[in-house]
Amino acid sequence: MSAKIIDGKKVAEITRNEVKKDVEDWVSDGHRPPFLQVVLVGSNPASDVYVGAKTRACKEVGIETDTMRLPDTISAKELKATINKLNKDDSVDGILTQLPLPNHLSAHDVIESIDYRKDVDGFHPMNVGRLTVGQPSFRSCTPAGIVELLKYYSIATKSKHAVIIGASNIVGRPISILLSKEEGEGKATTTVCHKYTKDLTQHTISADILIVAAGQPNLVKGEMVKEGVTVIDVGINRVADETRDKGYRLVGDCHFESVKEKASWITPVPGGVGPMTVAMLMKNTLLAAKSSIYPD
C-alpha cells in the first residue's frame, strides 16, 4: 500500500478562508480589524522566514499586523518592559514573540510576561494549564492544526493508540493532552517518547497514530511503523543536496519514502503541518480580538 497524503496546504487555505469571512463579518458589525503584534529579537534567517509567512497570512485574512524588530543585545528587563506596554495597549489583540530568542534571554520568562489574554501562540502557563483541565484557552497553534487535519480527513482518534515522539511544550506535550482528553476530539491512549526513551521502535510499531516532532531528520524509518498507521510529521529539517539551487532540501523527521509504503495517511514535508500552524495563529488572533476565550 501507499499512503494517502494529508494536504496541509489545502486545509490551511480552507481555515484561512473561514477566518477571512469571520473577520469581514466582525468588521462589518462596526469593530476594528484584529491586530497582531509580532516581536522579533535579533536577526535569525529562519525566524525572518516564519514571520514573513505569518505577515502574509494576516494580510490575506484581513488581520492588521506589525513586526517590532529589536536588537539581539536587548536586556531581559527592556524586553519585558516593551511587552508590558503592548499588554496595556487596547489596540493590540495578540502578541507573538518569535522563538528562538538570543541565548541570554529566557523564553519561559518572556512568555510569562505576555498577557495570557493576548497569548495567541498558546504558550502561557495560564493557557497551558486551562488546556490541561479542559477549560477554554488559546491552543498552541501546531497541536491545534494537527487536530484540525485529523478532523478534516475523518481520521478517528477514539480508542486509538497515539504515539508522540518529542516532549516539547510547543508540540509534544500539548498534542498529547488534546488527543487524550475525554470531551470533544481525542479519547486516544497516548504515549510520549523522547530522547531518553529506550527501544523507540517498541513504541512506534504499536502506534495507530504517530506524531513525530523530534527535530531529527529521517528518525523514523518504514520498519519502525505498522501497516495502516497515520503519520503526522512535524519536523522541518535542512539536509545538504547539491542538486538543488539552494544547496539543501527540506525533509521531515520521518523517512518519507519508506514510511509511506506502510502508512494509510501521511503528511508531506513541506506542505503538511507547517501551513496549519500559521492558519491556527490567524484563528487565535481573531478569537483574541473578539474576547471569545476570555470575555471581559
mmCIF file of C-alpha atoms in Angstrom:
data_model
loop_
_atom_site.group_PDB
_atom_site.id
_atom_site.type_symbol
_atom_site.label_atom_id
_atom_site.label_comp_id
_atom_site.label_asym_id
_atom_site.label_seq_id
_atom_site.Cartn_x
_atom_site.Cartn_y
_atom_site.Cartn_z
ATOM 1 C CA MET A 1 0.000 0.000 0.000
ATOM 2 C CA SER A 2 0.990 3.609 -0.388
ATOM 3 C CA ALA A 3 -0.272 6.289 1.966
ATOM 4 C CA LYS A 4 -2.813 8.953 1.106
ATOM 5 C CA ILE A 5 -1.468 12.466 1.525
ATOM 6 C CA ILE A 6 -2.764 14.722 4.285
ATOM 7 C CA ASP A 7 -2.728 18.029 2.432
ATOM 8 C CA GLY A 8 -1.951 20.753 4.948
ATOM 9 C CA LYS A 9 -1.932 23.466 2.310
ATOM 10 C CA LYS A 10 -5.492 22.612 1.301
ATOM 11 C CA VAL A 11 -6.873 22.508 4.852
ATOM 12 C CA ALA A 12 -4.961 25.664 5.811
ATOM 13 C CA GLU A 13 -6.499 27.508 2.865
ATOM 14 C CA ILE A 14 -9.964 26.410 3.954
ATOM 15 C CA THR A 15 -9.231 27.573 7.510
ATOM 16 C CA ARG A 16 -7.870 30.934 6.344
ATOM 17 C CA ASN A 17 -10.940 31.482 4.161
ATOM 18 C CA GLU A 18 -13.174 30.797 7.164
ATOM 19 C CA VAL A 19 -11.177 33.278 9.261
ATOM 20 C CA LYS A 20 -11.310 35.847 6.456
ATOM 21 C CA LYS A 21 -15.110 35.590 6.308
ATOM 22 C CA ASP A 22 -15.361 35.882 10.099
ATOM 23 C CA VAL A 23 -13.058 38.931 10.092
ATOM 24 C CA GLU A 24 -15.184 40.576 7.381
ATOM 25 C CA ASP A 25 -18.337 39.947 9.424
ATOM 26 C CA TRP A 26 -16.625 41.254 12.570
ATOM 27 C CA VAL A 27 -15.578 44.478 10.842
ATOM 28 C CA SER A 28 -18.956 44.928 9.152
ATOM 29 C CA ASP A 29 -20.539 44.863 12.613
ATOM 30 C CA GLY A 30 -18.587 48.023 13.435
ATOM 31 C CA HIS A 31 -15.472 46.581 15.047
ATOM 32 C CA ARG A 32 -11.918 47.423 14.061
ATOM 33 C CA PRO A 33 -9.867 44.691 12.355
ATOM 34 C CA PRO A 34 -7.951 42.350 14.676
ATOM 35 C CA PHE A 35 -4.344 43.404 15.279
ATOM 36 C CA LEU A 36 -1.364 41.086 15.773
ATOM 37 C CA GLN A 37 1.895 42.493 17.125
ATOM 38 C CA VAL A 38 4.964 40.413 16.296
ATOM 39 C CA VAL A 39 8.107 40.921 18.379
ATOM 40 C CA LEU A 40 11.304 39.771 16.664
ATOM 41 C CA VAL A 41 14.550 39.895 18.626
ATOM 42 C CA GLY A 42 17.792 39.817 16.673
ATOM 43 C CA SER A 43 18.364 38.602 13.119
ATOM 44 C CA ASN A 44 17.683 34.916 12.591
ATOM 45 C CA PRO A 45 17.136 33.959 8.925
ATOM 46 C CA ALA A 46 14.715 31.164 9.816
ATOM 47 C CA SER A 47 12.727 33.498 12.064
ATOM 48 C CA ASP A 48 12.534 36.048 9.248
ATOM 49 C CA VAL A 49 11.012 33.365 7.007
ATOM 50 C CA TYR A 50 8.436 32.355 9.619
ATOM 51 C CA VAL A 51 7.484 35.948 10.407
ATOM 52 C CA GLY A 52 7.128 36.666 6.697
ATOM 53 C CA ALA A 53 4.715 33.754 6.310
ATOM 54 C CA LYS A 54 2.654 34.954 9.268
ATOM 55 C CA THR A 55 2.581 38.527 7.954
ATOM 56 C CA ARG A 56 1.375 37.382 4.527
ATOM 57 C CA ALA A 57 -1.343 35.271 6.118
ATOM 58 C CA CYS A 58 -2.527 38.235 8.195
ATOM 59 C CA LYS A 59 -2.891 40.388 5.096
ATOM 60 C CA GLU A 60 -4.745 37.608 3.309
ATOM 61 C CA VAL A 61 -7.414 37.255 6.013
ATOM 62 C CA GLY A 62 -7.757 40.949 6.877
ATOM 63 C CA ILE A 63 -5.838 40.962 10.167
ATOM 64 C CA GLU A 64 -3.644 44.001 10.688
ATOM 65 C CA THR A 65 -0.105 43.319 11.853
ATOM 66 C CA ASP A 66 3.214 44.938 12.652
ATOM 67 C CA THR A 67 6.653 43.477 13.316
ATOM 68 C CA MET A 68 8.696 45.143 16.037
ATOM 69 C CA ARG A 69 12.368 44.387 15.400
ATOM 70 C CA LEU A 70 14.558 44.616 18.471
ATOM 71 C CA PRO A 71 18.367 44.246 18.711
ATOM 72 C CA ASP A 72 19.778 40.956 19.971
ATOM 73 C CA THR A 73 21.567 42.959 22.673
ATOM 74 C CA ILE A 74 18.312 43.951 24.367
ATOM 75 C CA SER A 75 18.188 43.093 28.063
ATOM 76 C CA ALA A 76 15.517 40.924 29.644
ATOM 77 C CA LYS A 77 14.284 43.937 31.592
ATOM 78 C CA GLU A 78 13.965 46.073 28.450
ATOM 79 C CA LEU A 79 12.177 43.320 26.541
ATOM 80 C CA LYS A 80 9.705 42.738 29.353
ATOM 81 C CA ALA A 81 9.045 46.476 29.579
ATOM 82 C CA THR A 82 8.314 46.529 25.843
ATOM 83 C CA ILE A 83 5.927 43.593 26.136
ATOM 84 C CA ASN A 84 4.222 45.189 29.141
ATOM 85 C CA LYS A 85 3.438 48.269 27.031
ATOM 86 C CA LEU A 86 1.833 46.006 24.435
ATOM 87 C CA ASN A 87 -0.124 44.251 27.178
ATOM 88 C CA LYS A 88 -1.630 47.596 28.172
ATOM 89 C CA ASP A 89 -2.322 48.728 24.592
ATOM 90 C CA ASP A 90 -6.009 48.102 23.877
ATOM 91 C CA SER A 91 -5.371 48.310 20.132
ATOM 92 C CA VAL A 92 -3.209 45.169 20.295
ATOM 93 C CA ASP A 93 -5.225 41.948 20.334
ATOM 94 C CA GLY A 94 -2.466 39.374 20.005
ATOM 95 C CA ILE A 95 1.228 39.347 20.879
ATOM 96 C CA LEU A 96 3.641 36.896 19.298
ATOM 97 C CA THR A 97 7.280 36.813 20.369
ATOM 98 C CA GLN A 98 9.103 34.825 17.710
ATOM 99 C CA LEU A 99 11.241 31.998 19.043
ATOM 100 C CA PRO A 100 14.067 31.178 19.431
ATOM 101 C CA LEU A 101 15.409 34.095 21.414
ATOM 102 C CA PRO A 102 19.091 35.028 21.892
ATOM 103 C CA ASN A 103 20.804 32.839 24.478
ATOM 104 C CA HIS A 104 20.853 35.486 27.204
ATOM 105 C CA LEU A 105 17.050 35.690 27.229
ATOM 106 C CA SER A 106 14.768 33.131 28.872
ATOM 107 C CA ALA A 107 11.903 32.062 26.618
ATOM 108 C CA HIS A 108 9.911 30.970 29.689
ATOM 109 C CA ASP A 109 10.246 34.378 31.344
ATOM 110 C CA VAL A 110 9.337 36.235 28.163
ATOM 111 C CA ILE A 111 6.291 34.036 27.503
ATOM 112 C CA GLU A 112 5.068 34.538 31.066
ATOM 113 C CA SER A 113 5.403 38.312 30.662
ATOM 114 C CA ILE A 114 2.788 38.294 27.877
ATOM 115 C CA ASP A 115 -0.807 38.884 28.981
ATOM 116 C CA TYR A 116 -2.352 35.411 28.676
ATOM 117 C CA ARG A 117 -5.417 37.010 27.071
ATOM 118 C CA LYS A 118 -3.164 38.140 24.202
ATOM 119 C CA ASP A 119 -1.092 34.954 24.064
ATOM 120 C CA VAL A 120 -2.156 33.808 20.590
ATOM 121 C CA ASP A 121 0.726 31.308 20.490
ATOM 122 C CA GLY A 122 -0.927 29.423 23.353
ATOM 123 C CA PHE A 123 2.350 29.087 25.285
ATOM 124 C CA HIS A 124 1.499 30.961 28.507
ATOM 125 C CA PRO A 125 1.163 28.751 31.622
ATOM 126 C CA MET A 126 -2.404 30.015 32.075
ATOM 127 C CA ASN A 127 -3.409 28.751 28.639
ATOM 128 C CA VAL A 128 -1.482 25.501 29.014
ATOM 129 C CA GLY A 129 -2.996 24.884 32.436
ATOM 130 C CA ARG A 130 -6.536 25.577 31.259
ATOM 131 C CA LEU A 131 -5.985 23.277 28.294
ATOM 132 C CA THR A 132 -4.860 20.540 30.677
ATOM 133 C CA VAL A 133 -8.028 20.731 32.784
ATOM 134 C CA GLY A 134 -10.349 21.111 29.811
ATOM 135 C CA GLN A 135 -11.211 24.804 30.138
ATOM 136 C CA PRO A 136 -11.365 27.253 27.196
ATOM 137 C CA SER A 137 -7.896 28.503 26.259
ATOM 138 C CA PHE A 138 -5.728 29.533 23.357
ATOM 139 C CA ARG A 139 -4.377 26.289 21.964
ATOM 140 C CA SER A 140 -0.786 26.050 20.836
ATOM 141 C CA CYS A 141 -1.005 26.506 17.074
ATOM 142 C CA THR A 142 0.813 23.410 15.817
ATOM 143 C CA PRO A 143 -1.104 20.914 18.009
ATOM 144 C CA ALA A 144 -4.364 22.675 17.192
ATOM 145 C CA GLY A 145 -3.504 22.412 13.498
ATOM 146 C CA ILE A 146 -2.793 18.688 13.832
ATOM 147 C CA VAL A 147 -6.210 18.142 15.411
ATOM 148 C CA GLU A 148 -7.856 20.046 12.539
ATOM 149 C CA LEU A 149 -6.066 17.861 9.982
ATOM 150 C CA LEU A 150 -7.259 14.673 11.698
ATOM 151 C CA LYS A 151 -10.810 16.028 11.840
ATOM 152 C CA TYR A 152 -10.844 17.145 8.208
ATOM 153 C CA TYR A 153 -9.740 13.745 6.939
ATOM 154 C CA SER A 154 -12.072 11.910 9.375
ATOM 155 C CA ILE A 155 -9.169 10.051 10.958
ATOM 156 C CA ALA A 156 -10.562 8.505 14.125
ATOM 157 C CA THR A 157 -8.725 9.047 17.404
ATOM 158 C CA LYS A 158 -11.158 7.426 19.839
ATOM 159 C CA SER A 159 -9.658 4.298 21.434
ATOM 160 C CA LYS A 160 -6.597 4.557 19.163
ATOM 161 C CA HIS A 161 -3.005 4.428 20.350
ATOM 162 C CA ALA A 162 -1.317 7.742 19.598
ATOM 163 C CA VAL A 163 2.459 7.806 19.967
ATOM 164 C CA ILE A 164 4.201 11.174 20.081
ATOM 165 C CA ILE A 165 7.955 11.493 19.606
ATOM 166 C CA GLY A 166 9.123 14.702 21.232
ATOM 167 C CA ALA A 167 8.047 16.110 24.603
ATOM 168 C CA SER A 168 8.365 19.846 23.944
ATOM 169 C CA ASN A 169 5.992 22.396 25.451
ATOM 170 C CA ILE A 170 5.239 23.631 21.933
ATOM 171 C CA VAL A 171 4.124 20.375 20.280
ATOM 172 C CA GLY A 172 4.616 17.097 22.131
ATOM 173 C CA ARG A 173 3.007 17.774 25.477
ATOM 174 C CA PRO A 174 0.001 19.815 24.282
ATOM 175 C CA ILE A 175 -0.884 17.371 21.477
ATOM 176 C CA SER A 176 -0.750 14.515 23.987
ATOM 177 C CA ILE A 177 -3.269 16.413 26.118
ATOM 178 C CA LEU A 178 -5.556 17.194 23.184
ATOM 179 C CA LEU A 179 -5.589 13.605 21.949
ATOM 180 C CA SER A 180 -6.153 12.039 25.367
ATOM 181 C CA LYS A 181 -8.916 14.278 26.696
ATOM 182 C CA GLU A 182 -12.369 12.769 27.033
ATOM 183 C CA GLU A 183 -14.533 15.620 25.747
ATOM 184 C CA GLY A 184 -14.674 16.539 22.052
ATOM 185 C CA GLU A 185 -11.911 15.215 19.844
ATOM 186 C CA GLY A 186 -9.396 12.894 21.415
ATOM 187 C CA LYS A 187 -10.259 9.868 23.561
ATOM 188 C CA ALA A 188 -6.991 8.248 22.459
ATOM 189 C CA THR A 189 -4.439 6.418 24.582
ATOM 190 C CA THR A 190 -1.240 8.436 24.313
ATOM 191 C CA THR A 191 2.416 7.566 24.727
ATOM 192 C CA VAL A 192 5.033 10.337 24.749
ATOM 193 C CA CYS A 193 8.566 9.355 23.730
ATOM 194 C CA HIS A 194 11.686 11.497 23.948
ATOM 195 C CA LYS A 195 15.469 11.350 23.747
ATOM 196 C CA TYR A 196 15.666 9.195 26.876
ATOM 197 C CA THR A 197 13.229 6.571 25.580
ATOM 198 C CA LYS A 198 14.806 3.135 25.227
ATOM 199 C CA ASP A 199 13.963 0.994 22.183
ATOM 200 C CA LEU A 200 11.940 3.614 20.321
ATOM 201 C CA THR A 201 10.697 1.072 17.792
ATOM 202 C CA GLN A 202 8.937 -0.870 20.548
ATOM 203 C CA HIS A 203 6.618 2.125 20.916
ATOM 204 C CA THR A 204 6.325 3.343 17.319
ATOM 205 C CA ILE A 205 5.462 -0.104 15.963
ATOM 206 C CA SER A 206 2.302 -0.163 18.090
ATOM 207 C CA ALA A 207 1.062 3.291 17.064
ATOM 208 C CA ASP A 208 -2.226 3.760 15.238
ATOM 209 C CA ILE A 209 -1.359 7.459 15.023
ATOM 210 C CA LEU A 210 2.293 8.520 15.054
ATOM 211 C CA ILE A 211 3.191 12.170 15.578
ATOM 212 C CA VAL A 212 6.877 12.927 15.141
ATOM 213 C CA ALA A 213 8.253 16.235 16.440
ATOM 214 C CA ALA A 214 11.843 15.446 17.365
ATOM 215 C CA GLY A 215 13.774 17.759 15.045
ATOM 216 C CA GLN A 216 15.895 14.899 13.749
ATOM 217 C CA PRO A 217 15.839 14.181 10.013
ATOM 218 C CA ASN A 218 14.705 10.717 8.920
ATOM 219 C CA LEU A 219 14.499 9.467 12.505
ATOM 220 C CA VAL A 220 11.568 7.134 11.795
ATOM 221 C CA LYS A 221 12.043 4.508 9.085
ATOM 222 C CA GLY A 222 9.485 2.241 7.446
ATOM 223 C CA GLU A 223 10.441 -0.782 9.548
ATOM 224 C CA MET A 224 9.528 1.184 12.695
ATOM 225 C CA VAL A 225 5.811 1.520 11.892
ATOM 226 C CA LYS A 226 2.967 -0.911 11.344
ATOM 227 C CA GLU A 227 0.706 -1.255 8.327
ATOM 228 C CA GLY A 228 -2.100 1.308 8.260
ATOM 229 C CA VAL A 229 -0.602 3.843 10.660
ATOM 230 C CA THR A 230 -1.447 7.543 10.312
ATOM 231 C CA VAL A 231 1.762 9.597 10.373
ATOM 232 C CA ILE A 232 1.915 13.293 11.230
ATOM 233 C CA ASP A 233 5.443 14.576 10.569
ATOM 234 C CA VAL A 234 6.054 17.901 12.303
ATOM 235 C CA GLY A 235 9.775 18.050 11.577
ATOM 236 C CA ILE A 236 11.281 20.544 9.145
ATOM 237 C CA ASN A 237 14.978 19.858 8.633
ATOM 238 C CA ARG A 238 17.519 21.094 6.106
ATOM 239 C CA VAL A 239 19.751 18.416 4.615
ATOM 240 C CA ALA A 240 22.520 19.015 2.111
ATOM 241 C CA ASP A 241 21.565 18.448 -1.524
ATOM 242 C CA GLU A 242 23.966 19.687 -4.194
ATOM 243 C CA THR A 243 21.364 19.069 -6.917
ATOM 244 C CA ARG A 244 19.248 21.920 -5.541
ATOM 245 C CA ASP A 245 19.948 25.581 -6.285
ATOM 246 C CA LYS A 246 19.926 26.396 -2.570
ATOM 247 C CA GLY A 247 22.254 23.512 -1.789
ATOM 248 C CA TYR A 248 19.755 21.829 0.526
ATOM 249 C CA ARG A 249 16.281 20.306 0.669
ATOM 250 C CA LEU A 250 13.684 20.112 3.400
ATOM 251 C CA VAL A 251 12.836 16.774 4.963
ATOM 252 C CA GLY A 252 10.784 15.701 7.934
ATOM 253 C CA ASP A 253 11.579 13.568 10.933
ATOM 254 C CA CYS A 254 10.330 10.525 9.016
ATOM 255 C CA HIS A 255 11.961 8.811 6.066
ATOM 256 C CA PHE A 256 9.056 9.631 3.770
ATOM 257 C CA GLU A 257 9.653 7.074 1.010
ATOM 258 C CA SER A 258 9.840 4.045 3.299
ATOM 259 C CA VAL A 259 7.178 5.142 5.781
ATOM 260 C CA LYS A 260 4.591 5.986 3.129
ATOM 261 C CA GLU A 261 4.650 2.361 1.913
ATOM 262 C CA LYS A 262 3.333 1.227 5.303
ATOM 263 C CA ALA A 263 1.122 4.155 6.330
ATOM 264 C CA SER A 264 -2.506 4.748 5.416
ATOM 265 C CA TRP A 265 -2.167 8.536 5.781
ATOM 266 C CA ILE A 266 0.919 10.751 5.943
ATOM 267 C CA THR A 267 1.760 14.454 5.954
ATOM 268 C CA PRO A 268 4.368 15.675 3.464
ATOM 269 C CA VAL A 269 7.257 17.975 4.354
ATOM 270 C CA PRO A 270 6.878 20.730 3.392
ATOM 271 C CA GLY A 271 3.145 21.254 2.883
ATOM 272 C CA GLY A 272 1.794 19.276 5.824
ATOM 273 C CA VAL A 273 1.688 20.636 9.349
ATOM 274 C CA GLY A 274 3.505 23.925 8.694
ATOM 275 C CA PRO A 275 0.698 25.747 6.844
ATOM 276 C CA MET A 276 -1.770 24.691 9.545
ATOM 277 C CA THR A 277 0.344 26.285 12.269
ATOM 278 C CA VAL A 278 0.050 29.676 10.576
ATOM 279 C CA ALA A 279 -3.672 29.196 9.880
ATOM 280 C CA MET A 280 -4.385 28.441 13.536
ATOM 281 C CA LEU A 281 -2.461 31.567 14.555
ATOM 282 C CA MET A 282 -4.901 33.564 12.425
ATOM 283 C CA LYS A 283 -7.805 31.847 14.162
ATOM 284 C CA ASN A 284 -6.390 32.563 17.624
ATOM 285 C CA THR A 285 -5.828 36.227 16.771
ATOM 286 C CA LEU A 286 -9.450 36.619 15.720
ATOM 287 C CA LEU A 287 -10.592 34.905 18.933
ATOM 288 C CA ALA A 288 -8.422 37.319 20.929
ATOM 289 C CA ALA A 289 -9.974 40.320 19.182
ATOM 290 C CA LYS A 290 -13.471 39.006 19.903
ATOM 291 C CA SER A 291 -12.511 38.104 23.501
ATOM 292 C CA SER A 292 -14.075 34.701 22.807
ATOM 293 C CA ILE A 293 -11.732 32.799 25.131
ATOM 294 C CA TYR A 294 -11.510 35.320 27.953
ATOM 295 C CA PRO A 295 -14.575 37.617 27.890
ATOM 296 C CA ASP A 296 -14.097 40.964 29.618
#
